[in-house]
């Protein structure tokens, strides 16, 4: 679909939605990259605190849930399914 075919109000809501999730997405990507770098460390060379990992897991979970809420506020999947089935 071409952008010029989308209603201006929808485009504005899309930008608001995109901006609302960007920081969360960036943090998830940063954590994933950081964890990916661990493969370059020799086995058992870095001590990891279970409570620190739990904080990271909590942050990722909160960001993912927050992103889902933002998308649901943009268009709720049930409403879209109903509209498409009509």
JSON list of C-alpha atoms in Angstrom, two decimals:
[
{"chain": "A", "resi": 1, "resn": "UNK", "atom": "CA", "xyz": [0.00, 0.00, 0.00]},
{"chain": "A", "resi": 2, "resn": "UNK", "atom": "CA", "xyz": [1.24, 3.46, -0.86]},
{"chain": "A", "resi": 3, "resn": "UNK", "atom": "CA", "xyz": [1.36, 6.12, 1.87]},
{"chain": "A", "resi": 4, "resn": "UNK", "atom": "CA", "xyz": [-0.55, 8.57, -0.31]},
{"chain": "A", "resi": 5, "resn": "UNK", "atom": "CA", "xyz": [-3.50, 6.14, -0.30]},
{"chain": "A", "resi": 6, "resn": "UNK", "atom": "CA", "xyz": [-3.85, 6.26, 3.49]},
{"chain": "A", "resi": 7, "resn": "UNK", "atom": "CA", "xyz": [-6.09, 8.77, 5.24]},
{"chain": "A", "resi": 8, "resn": "UNK", "atom": "CA", "xyz": [-4.20, 11.64, 6.90]},
{"chain": "A", "resi": 9, "resn": "UNK", "atom": "CA", "xyz": [-5.73, 10.89, 10.33]},
{"chain": "A", "resi": 10, "resn": "UNK", "atom": "CA", "xyz": [-4.54, 7.28, 10.13]},
{"chain": "A", "resi": 11, "resn": "UNK", "atom": "CA", "xyz": [-1.06, 8.44, 9.16]},
{"chain": "A", "resi": 12, "resn": "UNK", "atom": "CA", "xyz": [-0.95, 10.80, 12.14]},
{"chain": "A", "resi": 13, "resn": "UNK", "atom": "CA", "xyz": [-2.11, 8.01, 14.49]},
{"chain": "A", "resi": 14, "resn": "UNK", "atom": "CA", "xyz": [0.49, 5.69, 12.98]},
{"chain": "A", "resi": 15, "resn": "UNK", "atom": "CA", "xyz": [3.29, 8.19, 13.71]},
{"chain": "A", "resi": 16, "resn": "UNK", "atom": "CA", "xyz": [2.07, 8.64, 17.28]},
{"chain": "A", "resi": 17, "resn": "UNK", "atom": "CA", "xyz": [1.98, 4.88, 17.72]},
{"chain": "A", "resi": 18, "resn": "UNK", "atom": "CA", "xyz": [5.39, 4.40, 16.14]},
{"chain": "A", "resi": 19, "resn": "UNK", "atom": "CA", "xyz": [6.91, 7.09, 18.37]},
{"chain": "A", "resi": 20, "resn": "UNK", "atom": "CA", "xyz": [5.31, 5.52, 21.44]},
{"chain": "A", "resi": 21, "resn": "UNK", "atom": "CA", "xyz": [7.01, 2.16, 20.82]},
{"chain": "A", "resi": 22, "resn": "UNK", "atom": "CA", "xyz": [10.40, 3.31, 19.51]},
{"chain": "A", "resi": 23, "resn": "UNK", "atom": "CA", "xyz": [12.17, 3.67, 22.89]},
{"chain": "A", "resi": 24, "resn": "UNK", "atom": "CA", "xyz": [10.89, 0.28, 24.01]},
{"chain": "A", "resi": 25, "resn": "UNK", "atom": "CA", "xyz": [11.96, -1.41, 20.80]},
{"chain": "A", "resi": 26, "resn": "UNK", "atom": "CA", "xyz": [15.37, 0.23, 20.99]},
{"chain": "A", "resi": 27, "resn": "UNK", "atom": "CA", "xyz": [15.87, -1.06, 24.53]},
{"chain": "A", "resi": 28, "resn": "UNK", "atom": "CA", "xyz": [14.87, -4.61, 23.56]},
{"chain": "A", "resi": 29, "resn": "UNK", "atom": "CA", "xyz": [17.28, -4.50, 20.62]},
{"chain": "A", "resi": 30, "resn": "UNK", "atom": "CA", "xyz": [20.09, -3.18, 22.82]},
{"chain": "A", "resi": 31, "resn": "UNK", "atom": "CA", "xyz": [19.56, -5.93, 25.41]},
{"chain": "A", "resi": 32, "resn": "UNK", "atom": "CA", "xyz": [19.48, -8.58, 22.67]},
{"chain": "A", "resi": 33, "resn": "UNK", "atom": "CA", "xyz": [22.74, -7.28, 21.19]},
{"chain": "A", "resi": 34, "resn": "UNK", "atom": "CA", "xyz": [24.37, -7.12, 24.61]},
{"chain": "A", "resi": 35, "resn": "UNK", "atom": "CA", "xyz": [23.35, -10.68, 25.40]},
{"chain": "A", "resi": 36, "resn": "UNK", "atom": "CA", "xyz": [24.54, -11.76, 21.96]},
{"chain": "A", "resi": 37, "resn": "UNK", "atom": "CA", "xyz": [28.01, -10.41, 22.72]},
{"chain": "A", "resi": 38, "resn": "UNK", "atom": "CA", "xyz": [28.32, -12.94, 25.52]},
{"chain": "A", "resi": 39, "resn": "UNK", "atom": "CA", "xyz": [29.08, -15.62, 22.92]},
{"chain": "A", "resi": 40, "resn": "UNK", "atom": "CA", "xyz": [32.52, -14.02, 22.52]},
{"chain": "A", "resi": 41, "resn": "UNK", "atom": "CA", "xyz": [33.39, -14.63, 26.17]},
{"chain": "A", "resi": 42, "resn": "UNK", "atom": "CA", "xyz": [35.09, -17.85, 27.24]},
{"chain": "A", "resi": 43, "resn": "UNK", "atom": "CA", "xyz": [32.79, -20.24, 29.10]},
{"chain": "A", "resi": 44, "resn": "UNK", "atom": "CA", "xyz": [32.13, -19.30, 32.71]},
{"chain": "A", "resi": 45, "resn": "UNK", "atom": "CA", "xyz": [34.36, -16.21, 32.52]},
{"chain": "A", "resi": 46, "resn": "UNK", "atom": "CA", "xyz": [31.55, -13.83, 33.49]},
{"chain": "A", "resi": 47, "resn": "UNK", "atom": "CA", "xyz": [29.65, -14.22, 36.70]},
{"chain": "A", "resi": 48, "resn": "UNK", "atom": "CA", "xyz": [25.98, -13.48, 36.25]},
{"chain": "A", "resi": 49, "resn": "UNK", "atom": "CA", "xyz": [23.67, -12.50, 39.06]},
{"chain": "A", "resi": 50, "resn": "UNK", "atom": "CA", "xyz": [20.29, -14.24, 38.87]},
{"chain": "A", "resi": 51, "resn": "UNK", "atom": "CA", "xyz": [18.65, -11.12, 40.31]},
{"chain": "A", "resi": 52, "resn": "UNK", "atom": "CA", "xyz": [20.27, -8.97, 37.60]},
{"chain": "A", "resi": 53, "resn": "UNK", "atom": "CA", "xyz": [18.97, -11.33, 34.92]},
{"chain": "A", "resi": 54, "resn": "UNK", "atom": "CA", "xyz": [15.56, -11.15, 36.51]},
{"chain": "A", "resi": 55, "resn": "UNK", "atom": "CA", "xyz": [15.62, -7.33, 36.25]},
{"chain": "A", "resi": 56, "resn": "UNK", "atom": "CA", "xyz": [16.55, -7.58, 32.56]},
{"chain": "A", "resi": 57, "resn": "UNK", "atom": "CA", "xyz": [13.73, -10.09, 31.99]},
{"chain": "A", "resi": 58, "resn": "UNK", "atom": "CA", "xyz": [11.30, -7.77, 33.78]},
{"chain": "A", "resi": 59, "resn": "UNK", "atom": "CA", "xyz": [12.34, -4.79, 31.61]},
{"chain": "A", "resi": 60, "resn": "UNK", "atom": "CA", "xyz": [11.96, -6.78, 28.39]},
{"chain": "A", "resi": 61, "resn": "UNK", "atom": "CA", "xyz": [8.58, -8.12, 29.52]},
{"chain": "A", "resi": 62, "resn": "UNK", "atom": "CA", "xyz": [7.36, -4.62, 30.42]},
{"chain": "A", "resi": 63, "resn": "UNK", "atom": "CA", "xyz": [8.52, -3.24, 27.08]},
{"chain": "A", "resi": 64, "resn": "UNK", "atom": "CA", "xyz": [6.86, -6.04, 25.10]},
{"chain": "A", "resi": 65, "resn": "UNK", "atom": "CA", "xyz": [3.58, -5.68, 27.02]},
{"chain": "A", "resi": 66, "resn": "UNK", "atom": "CA", "xyz": [3.76, -1.91, 26.57]},
{"chain": "A", "resi": 67, "resn": "UNK", "atom": "CA", "xyz": [4.24, -2.30, 22.82]},
{"chain": "A", "resi": 68, "resn": "UNK", "atom": "CA", "xyz": [1.23, -4.62, 22.62]},
{"chain": "A", "resi": 69, "resn": "UNK", "atom": "CA", "xyz": [-0.89, -2.11, 24.51]},
{"chain": "A", "resi": 70, "resn": "UNK", "atom": "CA", "xyz": [0.15, 0.71, 22.17]},
{"chain": "A", "resi": 71, "resn": "UNK", "atom": "CA", "xyz": [-0.70, -1.37, 19.08]},
{"chain": "A", "resi": 72, "resn": "UNK", "atom": "CA", "xyz": [-4.04, -2.38, 20.64]},
{"chain": "A", "resi": 73, "resn": "UNK", "atom": "CA", "xyz": [-4.81, 1.29, 21.22]},
{"chain": "A", "resi": 74, "resn": "UNK", "atom": "CA", "xyz": [-4.02, 1.98, 17.57]},
{"chain": "A", "resi": 75, "resn": "UNK", "atom": "CA", "xyz": [-6.23, -0.83, 16.25]},
{"chain": "A", "resi": 76, "resn": "UNK", "atom": "CA", "xyz": [-7.54, -3.65, 18.41]},
{"chain": "A", "resi": 77, "resn": "UNK", "atom": "CA", "xyz": [-7.11, -6.99, 16.59]},
{"chain": "A", "resi": 78, "resn": "UNK", "atom": "CA", "xyz": [-10.65, -8.14, 17.37]},
{"chain": "A", "resi": 79, "resn": "UNK", "atom": "CA", "xyz": [-12.07, -4.97, 15.85]},
{"chain": "A", "resi": 80, "resn": "UNK", "atom": "CA", "xyz": [-9.95, -5.42, 12.73]},
{"chain": "A", "resi": 81, "resn": "UNK", "atom": "CA", "xyz": [-11.03, -9.07, 12.39]},
{"chain": "A", "resi": 82, "resn": "UNK", "atom": "CA", "xyz": [-14.69, -8.07, 12.74]},
{"chain": "A", "resi": 83, "resn": "UNK", "atom": "CA", "xyz": [-14.32, -5.31, 10.15]},
{"chain": "A", "resi": 84, "resn": "UNK", "atom": "CA", "xyz": [-12.61, -7.66, 7.71]},
{"chain": "A", "resi": 85, "resn": "UNK", "atom": "CA", "xyz": [-15.24, -10.36, 8.12]},
{"chain": "A", "resi": 86, "resn": "UNK", "atom": "CA", "xyz": [-18.08, -7.98, 7.15]}
]
